[in-house]
XYZ file of C-alpha atoms in Angstrom:
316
model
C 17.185 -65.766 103.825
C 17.476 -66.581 100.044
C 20.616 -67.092 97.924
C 21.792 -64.360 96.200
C 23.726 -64.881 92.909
C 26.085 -63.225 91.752
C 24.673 -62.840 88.531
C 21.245 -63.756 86.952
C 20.554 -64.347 82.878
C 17.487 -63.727 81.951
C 17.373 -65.353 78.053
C 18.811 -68.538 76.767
C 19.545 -67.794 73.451
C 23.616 -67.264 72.133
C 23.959 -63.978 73.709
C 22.803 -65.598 77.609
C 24.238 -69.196 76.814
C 27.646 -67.457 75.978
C 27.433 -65.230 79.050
C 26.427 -68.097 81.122
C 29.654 -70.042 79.954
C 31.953 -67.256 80.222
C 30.411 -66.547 83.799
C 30.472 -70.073 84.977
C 34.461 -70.126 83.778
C 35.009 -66.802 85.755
C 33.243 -69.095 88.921
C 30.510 -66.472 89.331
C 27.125 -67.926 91.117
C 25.008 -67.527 88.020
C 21.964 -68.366 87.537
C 20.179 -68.849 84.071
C 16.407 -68.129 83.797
C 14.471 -69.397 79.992
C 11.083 -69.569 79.394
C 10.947 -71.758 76.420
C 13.930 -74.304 74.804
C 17.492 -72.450 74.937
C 18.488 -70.954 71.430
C 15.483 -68.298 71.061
C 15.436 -67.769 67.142
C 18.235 -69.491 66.011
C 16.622 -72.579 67.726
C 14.068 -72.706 64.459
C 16.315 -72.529 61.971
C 17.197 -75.345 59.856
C 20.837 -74.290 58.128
C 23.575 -72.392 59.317
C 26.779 -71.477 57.631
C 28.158 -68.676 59.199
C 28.832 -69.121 62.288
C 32.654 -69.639 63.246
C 34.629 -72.745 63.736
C 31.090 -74.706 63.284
C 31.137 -77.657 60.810
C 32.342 -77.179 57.029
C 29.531 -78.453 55.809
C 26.709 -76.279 58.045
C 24.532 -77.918 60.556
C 21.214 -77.150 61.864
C 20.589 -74.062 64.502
C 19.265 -77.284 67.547
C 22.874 -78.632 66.670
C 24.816 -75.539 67.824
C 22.825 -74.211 70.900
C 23.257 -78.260 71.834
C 26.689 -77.490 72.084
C 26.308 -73.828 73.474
C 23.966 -75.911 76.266
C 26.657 -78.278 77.181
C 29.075 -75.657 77.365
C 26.884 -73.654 79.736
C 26.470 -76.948 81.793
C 29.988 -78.213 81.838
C 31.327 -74.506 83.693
C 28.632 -74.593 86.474
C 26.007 -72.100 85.702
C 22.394 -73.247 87.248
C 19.298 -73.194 85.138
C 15.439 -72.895 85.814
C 12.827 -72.847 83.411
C 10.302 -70.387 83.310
C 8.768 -67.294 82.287
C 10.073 -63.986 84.262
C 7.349 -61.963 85.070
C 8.539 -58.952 86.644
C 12.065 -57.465 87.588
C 13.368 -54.883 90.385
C 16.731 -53.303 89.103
C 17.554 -50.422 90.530
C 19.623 -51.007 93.877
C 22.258 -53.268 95.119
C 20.326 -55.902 94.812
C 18.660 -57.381 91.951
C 15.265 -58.943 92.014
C 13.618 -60.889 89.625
C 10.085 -62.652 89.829
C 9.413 -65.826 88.494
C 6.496 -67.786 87.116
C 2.790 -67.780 88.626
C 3.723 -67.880 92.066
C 6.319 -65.212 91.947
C 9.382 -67.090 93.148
C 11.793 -63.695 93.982
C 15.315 -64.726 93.003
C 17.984 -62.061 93.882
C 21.880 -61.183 92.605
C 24.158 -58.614 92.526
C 24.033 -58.211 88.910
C 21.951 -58.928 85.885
C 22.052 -59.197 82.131
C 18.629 -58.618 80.288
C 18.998 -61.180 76.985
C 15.405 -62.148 76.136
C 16.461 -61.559 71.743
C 13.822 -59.833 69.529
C 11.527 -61.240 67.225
C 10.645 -60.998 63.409
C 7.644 -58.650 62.923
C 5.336 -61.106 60.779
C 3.502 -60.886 57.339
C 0.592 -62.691 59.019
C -0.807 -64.409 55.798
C -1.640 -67.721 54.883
C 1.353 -69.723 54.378
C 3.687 -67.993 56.143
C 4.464 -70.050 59.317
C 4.366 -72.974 57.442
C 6.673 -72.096 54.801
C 9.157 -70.686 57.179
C 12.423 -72.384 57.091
C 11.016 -73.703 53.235
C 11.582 -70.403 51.143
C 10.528 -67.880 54.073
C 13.264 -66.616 55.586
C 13.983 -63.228 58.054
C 17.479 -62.723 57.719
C 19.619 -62.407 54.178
C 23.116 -62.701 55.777
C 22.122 -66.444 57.145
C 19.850 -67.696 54.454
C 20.822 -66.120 51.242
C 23.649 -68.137 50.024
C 20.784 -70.752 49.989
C 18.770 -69.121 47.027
C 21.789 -68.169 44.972
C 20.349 -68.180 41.340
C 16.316 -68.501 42.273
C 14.344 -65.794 41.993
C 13.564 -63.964 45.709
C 10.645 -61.803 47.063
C 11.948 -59.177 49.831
C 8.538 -57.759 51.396
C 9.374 -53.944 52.702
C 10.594 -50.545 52.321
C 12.867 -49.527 55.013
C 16.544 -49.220 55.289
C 16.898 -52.949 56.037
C 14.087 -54.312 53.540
C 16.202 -52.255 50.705
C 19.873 -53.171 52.014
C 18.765 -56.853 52.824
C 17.311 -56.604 49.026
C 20.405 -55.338 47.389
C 22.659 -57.864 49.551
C 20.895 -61.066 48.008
C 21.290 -59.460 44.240
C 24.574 -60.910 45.397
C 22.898 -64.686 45.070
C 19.951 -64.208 43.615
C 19.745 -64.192 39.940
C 16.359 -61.515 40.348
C 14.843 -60.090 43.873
C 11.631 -58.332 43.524
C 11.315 -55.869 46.405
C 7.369 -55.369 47.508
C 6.404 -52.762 49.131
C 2.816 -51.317 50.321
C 3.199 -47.573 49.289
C 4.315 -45.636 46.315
C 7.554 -45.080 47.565
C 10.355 -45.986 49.651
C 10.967 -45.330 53.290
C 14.430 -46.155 53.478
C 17.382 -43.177 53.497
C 17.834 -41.535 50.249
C 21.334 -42.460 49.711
C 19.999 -46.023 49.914
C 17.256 -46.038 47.665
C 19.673 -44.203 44.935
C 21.788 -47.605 44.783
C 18.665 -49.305 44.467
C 17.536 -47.910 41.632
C 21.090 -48.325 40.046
C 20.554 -52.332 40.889
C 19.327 -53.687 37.480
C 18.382 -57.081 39.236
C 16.335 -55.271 42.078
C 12.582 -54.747 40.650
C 10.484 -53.253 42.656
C 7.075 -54.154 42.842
C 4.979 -50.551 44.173
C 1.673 -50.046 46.278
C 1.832 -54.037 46.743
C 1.441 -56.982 49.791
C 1.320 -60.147 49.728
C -1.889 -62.027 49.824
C -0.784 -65.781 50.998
C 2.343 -67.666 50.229
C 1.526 -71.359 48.449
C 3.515 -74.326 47.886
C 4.032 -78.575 48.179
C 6.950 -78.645 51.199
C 8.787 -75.734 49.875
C 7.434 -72.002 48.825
C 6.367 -72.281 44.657
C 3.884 -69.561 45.006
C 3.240 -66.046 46.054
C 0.090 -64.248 46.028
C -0.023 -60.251 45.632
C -2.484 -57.821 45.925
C -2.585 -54.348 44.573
C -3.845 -52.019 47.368
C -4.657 -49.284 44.709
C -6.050 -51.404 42.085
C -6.931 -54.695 43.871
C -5.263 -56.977 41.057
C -3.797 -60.152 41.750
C -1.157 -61.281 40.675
C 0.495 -65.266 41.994
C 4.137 -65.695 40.785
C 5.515 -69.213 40.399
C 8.667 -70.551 40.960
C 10.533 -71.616 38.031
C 9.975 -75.412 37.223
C 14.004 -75.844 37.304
C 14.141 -74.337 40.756
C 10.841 -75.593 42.444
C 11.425 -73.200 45.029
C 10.661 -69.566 45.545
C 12.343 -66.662 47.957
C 10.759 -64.763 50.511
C 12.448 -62.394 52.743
C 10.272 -60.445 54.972
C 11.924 -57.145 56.490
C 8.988 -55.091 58.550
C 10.325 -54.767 61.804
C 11.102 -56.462 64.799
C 9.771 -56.540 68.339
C 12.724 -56.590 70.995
C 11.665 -58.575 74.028
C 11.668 -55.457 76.598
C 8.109 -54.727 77.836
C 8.772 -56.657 80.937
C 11.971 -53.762 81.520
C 11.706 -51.187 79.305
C 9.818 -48.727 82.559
C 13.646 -49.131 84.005
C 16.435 -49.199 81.783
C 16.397 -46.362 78.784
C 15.188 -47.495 75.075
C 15.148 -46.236 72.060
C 11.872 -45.227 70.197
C 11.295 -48.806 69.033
C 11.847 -50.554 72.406
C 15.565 -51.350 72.042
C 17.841 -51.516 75.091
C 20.372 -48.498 74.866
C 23.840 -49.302 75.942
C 27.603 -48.784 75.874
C 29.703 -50.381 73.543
C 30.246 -52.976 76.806
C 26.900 -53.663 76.875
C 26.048 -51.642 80.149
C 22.765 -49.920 80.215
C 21.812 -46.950 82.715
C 21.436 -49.242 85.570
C 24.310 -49.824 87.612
C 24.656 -53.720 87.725
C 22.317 -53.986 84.239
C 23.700 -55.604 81.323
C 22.074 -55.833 77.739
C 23.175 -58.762 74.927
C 21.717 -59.811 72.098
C 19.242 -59.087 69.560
C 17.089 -56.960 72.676
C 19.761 -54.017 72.808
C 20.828 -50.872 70.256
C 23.065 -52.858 67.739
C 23.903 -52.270 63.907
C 24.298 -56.385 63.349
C 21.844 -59.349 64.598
C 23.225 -62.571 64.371
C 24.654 -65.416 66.246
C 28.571 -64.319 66.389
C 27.320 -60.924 67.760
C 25.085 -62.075 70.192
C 27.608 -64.476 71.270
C 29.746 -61.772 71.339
C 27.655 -59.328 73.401
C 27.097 -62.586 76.170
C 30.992 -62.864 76.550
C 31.192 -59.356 76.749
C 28.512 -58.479 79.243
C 29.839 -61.343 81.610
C 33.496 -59.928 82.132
C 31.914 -56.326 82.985
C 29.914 -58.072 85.521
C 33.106 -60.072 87.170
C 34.607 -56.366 87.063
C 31.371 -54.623 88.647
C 31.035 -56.828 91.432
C 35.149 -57.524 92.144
C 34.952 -52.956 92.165
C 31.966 -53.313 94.658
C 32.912 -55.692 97.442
């Protein structure tokens, strides 16, 4: 007969690495499933400067899941790479699949954590400028263009917030958007419009992003008129802005059929991250949240692990 854990991760980015440590220190038999490296998108970044009690000076994202790793490792958790490829919730007992031959691994109790990702521009430049200029989040990246000029490409709530929240740094932020008007809440747009260093650029995408290292250029085309326009970065900054803000994709298709999501895929839970599934956490970027970052996700994993020491202490 196989073990059966008391808990399985599935996701080794803050929000499973900080449920794995603060399962491992509560000696639950955890186990910790990840695809790919531990950190999910954080993993990719290059600066970070908000996180708590890291160094004064910012580090690298690598550097702090390194030390969210070793934490995991030094409290006991086990980890196995590779990709889960189907799940059984419902029940007492948890099972989840992995990899090509299926490997069933069972537990008591499980918390989904498998992030989100940034929908993409898909244009030329774009992968290879991200990290250099292009960036998908304002609250980590925008103290690093305070007084360059910034692109935000988008119209909804977060593409005009995001926008408004680096006028805070940036000395101008052009916000480009495909149609003639705004998507975002009304209330929102009317501060926008107050903004006199938010421009916004109408009926407008973005063609290719262009540069040597860093982002110095960025193509638009007019969808009415099919002008183009390429702005360059100021020869004092040698650097240009880009904040894309078009969605994101939460990581659920592989669960979505069993626990309840919103319209766009998110996982819907309690403020202590339990879902409808008895035994079924959520953390991270993947669940209903108002805030995506590190110190939330982090968060979530700390939070989700306690109600699953209580679930299964209530259910002996």
């Amino acid at each position: 007969m196989s073990e059966v854990y008391d808990l399985i991760i599935i996701g080794a980015g803050p929000a499973g690495l900080a449920a794995g440590l603060y399962a491992g220190r509560s000696r639950l038999n955890t186990l910790l499933i990840e695809k790919a490296a531990d950190g999910g998108q954080i993993a990719i970044t290059d600066d970070i400067e908000n996180y708590p009690g890291q160094k004064v000076e910012g580090e690298s994202g690598p550097e702090l899941i390194e030390r969210f790793s070793q934490q995991v490792d030094k409290f006991g958790a086990k980890r196995i790479s590779g990709n889960v490829t189907k799940v059984e919730l419902t029940g007492d007992i948890k099972k989840v699949y992995v990899g090509k031959d299926q490997t069933l691994y069972e537990s008591k109790a499980v918390i989904l954590a498998t992030g989100a990702n940034p929908r993409k521009l898909e244009v030329p430049g774009e992968a290879e400028f991200t990290g250099k200029g292009v960036s998908y989040c304002a609250t980590c990246d925008a103290n690093f263009f305070e007084d360059f000029e910034v692109f935000v490409i988008g119209g909804g709530d977060s593409a005009v917030e995001e926008a408004m929240y680096l006028t805070n740094f940036a000395r101008k932020v052009y916000l480009v958007h495909r149609r003639d008007e705004l998507r975002a809440a009304k209330s929102i747009q009317e501060r926008a419009f107050k903004n006199e260093k938010l421009e916004i650029i109408w009926d407008t995408v973005p063609e290719r992003l262009e540069g040597d290292g860093l982002l110095q250029r960025i193509v638009l085309k007019n969808r009415k008129t099919g002008e183009v326009t390429t702005y360059e970065a100021d020869e004092d900054d040698g650097l240009l802005g880009c904040f894309v803000f078009v969605g994101n994709i939460p990581n659920t298709d592989l669960f979505k059929d069993q626990v309840k999501c919103d319209e766009r895929g998110y996982v819907i839970t309690d403020e202590d991250c339990r879902t409808n599934i008895p035994g079924v956490y959520a953390a991270g970027d993947m669940r209903v949240k108002s805030l995506r970052q590190v110190v939330t996700a982090a968060a979530d994993g700390a939070i989700s692990a306690m109600q699953v020491e209580q679930y299964i202490a209530a259910n002996e």
